[in-house]
mmCIF file of C-alpha atoms in Angstrom:
data_model
loop_
_atom_site.group_PDB
_atom_site.id
_atom_site.type_symbol
_atom_site.label_atom_id
_atom_site.label_comp_id
_atom_site.label_asym_id
_atom_site.label_seq_id
_atom_site.Cartn_x
_atom_site.Cartn_y
_atom_site.Cartn_z
ATOM 1 C CA UNK E 28 4.172 7.773 72.781
ATOM 2 C CA UNK E 29 5.384 10.181 75.472
ATOM 3 C CA UNK E 30 7.799 9.671 78.327
ATOM 4 C CA UNK E 31 7.544 6.873 80.872
ATOM 5 C CA UNK E 32 5.246 8.931 83.114
ATOM 6 C CA UNK E 33 2.651 8.934 80.346
ATOM 7 C CA UNK E 34 2.940 5.237 79.459
ATOM 8 C CA UNK E 35 0.178 2.855 80.397
ATOM 9 C CA UNK E 36 0.456 -0.848 81.193
ATOM 10 C CA UNK E 37 -1.212 -1.462 77.825
ATOM 11 C CA UNK E 38 1.627 0.471 76.160
ATOM 12 C CA UNK E 39 4.266 -1.592 77.959
ATOM 13 C CA UNK E 40 2.523 -4.893 77.206
ATOM 14 C CA UNK E 41 1.295 -3.959 73.709
ATOM 15 C CA UNK E 42 0.370 -6.972 71.601
ATOM 16 C CA UNK E 43 0.468 -9.300 74.620
ATOM 17 C CA UNK E 44 -3.153 -9.736 75.741
ATOM 18 C CA UNK E 45 -2.282 -12.544 78.173
ATOM 19 C CA UNK E 46 0.162 -10.253 79.992
ATOM 20 C CA UNK E 47 -2.415 -7.430 80.107
ATOM 21 C CA UNK E 48 -4.970 -9.875 81.566
ATOM 22 C CA UNK E 49 -2.486 -11.009 84.234
ATOM 23 C CA UNK E 50 -1.595 -7.401 85.057
ATOM 24 C CA UNK E 51 -5.280 -6.451 85.375
ATOM 25 C CA UNK E 52 -5.910 -9.363 87.775
ATOM 26 C CA UNK E 53 -2.956 -8.256 89.923
ATOM 27 C CA UNK E 54 -4.238 -4.669 89.789
ATOM 28 C CA UNK E 55 -7.724 -5.737 90.935
ATOM 29 C CA UNK E 56 -6.180 -7.726 93.794
ATOM 30 C CA UNK E 57 -4.075 -4.734 94.898
ATOM 31 C CA UNK E 58 -6.923 -2.222 94.628
ATOM 32 C CA UNK E 59 -9.147 -4.528 96.692
ATOM 33 C CA UNK E 60 -6.568 -4.180 99.480
ATOM 34 C CA UNK E 61 -6.332 -0.380 99.274
ATOM 35 C CA UNK E 62 -5.101 2.625 97.350
ATOM 36 C CA UNK E 63 -1.796 2.367 95.538
ATOM 37 C CA UNK E 64 -0.144 4.271 92.749
ATOM 38 C CA UNK E 65 0.771 2.547 89.499
ATOM 39 C CA UNK E 66 4.031 3.535 87.814
ATOM 40 C CA UNK E 67 5.014 2.272 84.379
ATOM 41 C CA UNK E 68 8.671 2.195 83.370
ATOM 42 C CA UNK E 69 10.392 0.791 80.304
ATOM 43 C CA UNK E 70 10.508 -2.655 81.898
ATOM 44 C CA UNK E 71 7.781 -3.057 84.504
ATOM 45 C CA UNK E 72 4.632 -1.841 86.182
ATOM 46 C CA UNK E 73 5.129 -1.009 89.855
ATOM 47 C CA UNK E 74 2.509 -0.758 92.578
ATOM 48 C CA UNK E 75 3.559 1.722 95.244
ATOM 49 C CA UNK E 76 2.538 3.253 98.516
ATOM 50 C CA UNK E 77 5.365 5.001 100.356
ATOM 51 C CA UNK E 78 7.595 2.494 98.581
ATOM 52 C CA UNK E 79 7.145 -0.122 95.870
ATOM 53 C CA UNK E 80 5.732 -3.449 96.950
ATOM 54 C CA UNK E 81 4.681 -5.363 93.819
ATOM 55 C CA UNK E 82 5.956 -5.375 90.245
ATOM 56 C CA UNK E 83 4.667 -7.006 87.060
ATOM 57 C CA UNK E 84 7.185 -7.563 84.288
ATOM 58 C CA UNK E 85 7.767 -9.759 81.280
ATOM 59 C CA UNK E 86 10.858 -11.990 81.311
ATOM 60 C CA UNK E 87 10.662 -12.358 77.526
ATOM 61 C CA UNK E 88 11.718 -8.735 77.295
ATOM 62 C CA UNK E 89 15.180 -9.823 78.477
ATOM 63 C CA UNK E 90 15.620 -13.517 77.645
ATOM 64 C CA UNK E 91 13.841 -16.144 75.581
ATOM 65 C CA UNK E 92 11.023 -17.293 77.861
ATOM 66 C CA UNK E 93 7.597 -18.863 77.526
ATOM 67 C CA UNK E 94 6.522 -17.262 80.826
ATOM 68 C CA UNK E 95 4.120 -14.414 80.014
ATOM 69 C CA UNK E 96 4.663 -12.436 83.228
ATOM 70 C CA UNK E 97 6.423 -12.389 86.576
ATOM 71 C CA UNK E 98 4.959 -10.859 89.712
ATOM 72 C CA UNK E 99 7.691 -9.710 92.097
ATOM 73 C CA UNK E 100 6.502 -9.114 95.661
ATOM 74 C CA UNK E 101 8.635 -7.227 98.205
ATOM 75 C CA UNK E 102 8.296 -8.578 101.740
ATOM 76 C CA UNK E 103 10.239 -7.838 104.949
ATOM 77 C CA UNK E 104 11.143 -11.516 105.376
ATOM 78 C CA UNK E 105 11.619 -14.625 103.277
ATOM 79 C CA UNK E 106 8.527 -16.687 102.477
ATOM 80 C CA UNK E 107 9.241 -20.284 101.534
ATOM 81 C CA UNK E 108 6.927 -21.611 98.847
ATOM 82 C CA UNK E 109 7.451 -23.873 95.872
ATOM 83 C CA UNK E 110 5.406 -21.347 93.898
ATOM 84 C CA UNK E 111 8.281 -18.853 93.832
ATOM 85 C CA UNK E 112 10.746 -19.217 90.976
ATOM 86 C CA UNK E 113 13.340 -17.274 92.951
ATOM 87 C CA UNK E 114 13.671 -15.326 96.202
ATOM 88 C CA UNK E 115 16.434 -12.739 96.494
ATOM 89 C CA UNK E 116 17.551 -10.504 99.353
ATOM 90 C CA UNK E 117 18.592 -7.222 97.672
ATOM 91 C CA UNK E 118 18.716 -5.130 100.852
ATOM 92 C CA UNK E 119 18.572 -5.510 104.618
ATOM 93 C CA UNK E 120 14.793 -5.214 104.967
ATOM 94 C CA UNK E 121 13.630 -6.546 101.602
ATOM 95 C CA UNK E 122 13.139 -10.062 100.302
ATOM 96 C CA UNK E 123 11.979 -10.047 96.678
ATOM 97 C CA UNK E 124 9.800 -13.024 95.770
ATOM 98 C CA UNK E 125 9.457 -13.793 92.035
ATOM 99 C CA UNK E 126 6.336 -15.659 90.960
ATOM 100 C CA UNK E 127 6.010 -16.830 87.353
ATOM 101 C CA UNK E 128 2.486 -16.322 86.032
ATOM 102 C CA UNK E 129 0.990 -18.116 83.052
ATOM 103 C CA UNK E 130 -2.692 -17.244 83.631
ATOM 104 C CA UNK E 131 -4.684 -14.706 85.646
ATOM 105 C CA UNK E 132 -6.182 -17.573 87.695
ATOM 106 C CA UNK E 133 -2.836 -17.962 89.457
ATOM 107 C CA UNK E 134 -3.635 -14.778 91.385
ATOM 108 C CA UNK E 135 -5.437 -16.683 94.128
ATOM 109 C CA UNK E 136 -6.003 -16.265 97.880
ATOM 110 C CA UNK E 137 -2.421 -17.231 98.704
ATOM 111 C CA UNK E 138 -1.011 -14.591 96.331
ATOM 112 C CA UNK E 139 -3.513 -12.019 97.616
ATOM 113 C CA UNK E 140 -2.256 -12.749 101.144
ATOM 114 C CA UNK E 141 1.318 -12.036 100.095
ATOM 115 C CA UNK E 142 0.177 -8.844 98.360
ATOM 116 C CA UNK E 143 -1.682 -7.756 101.532
ATOM 117 C CA UNK E 144 1.458 -8.195 103.615
ATOM 118 C CA UNK E 145 3.602 -6.376 101.045
ATOM 119 C CA UNK E 146 1.025 -3.556 100.863
ATOM 120 C CA UNK E 147 0.977 -3.163 104.661
ATOM 121 C CA UNK E 148 4.780 -3.113 104.787
ATOM 122 C CA UNK E 149 5.012 -0.451 102.054
ATOM 123 C CA UNK E 150 2.901 2.123 103.917
#
């Protein structure tokens, strides 16, 4: 396998079909909104416009976890929802919302709405 620029989401999530399925559902939701680049690093898949706005990663890569994937959505303000595992404020204009995902069906209209706002803010 080559460097990170050549890695695919399937490389990152090799042997984890449930994570690939979740990633693909997020990807379809993002691409329905508009064009975005997809960047794969050693730890996550990022969706970007001018800046990153959504990230899919696997908590089990770092700690023992039964959560297949986390979708982190960057928004310019805090959104309060019981669906978020955690919301952090890493910089002045960014609130990072972490959503634990067990199945692709969790990418619903509410999540698509958050992705639309994050997409618009990243342009």
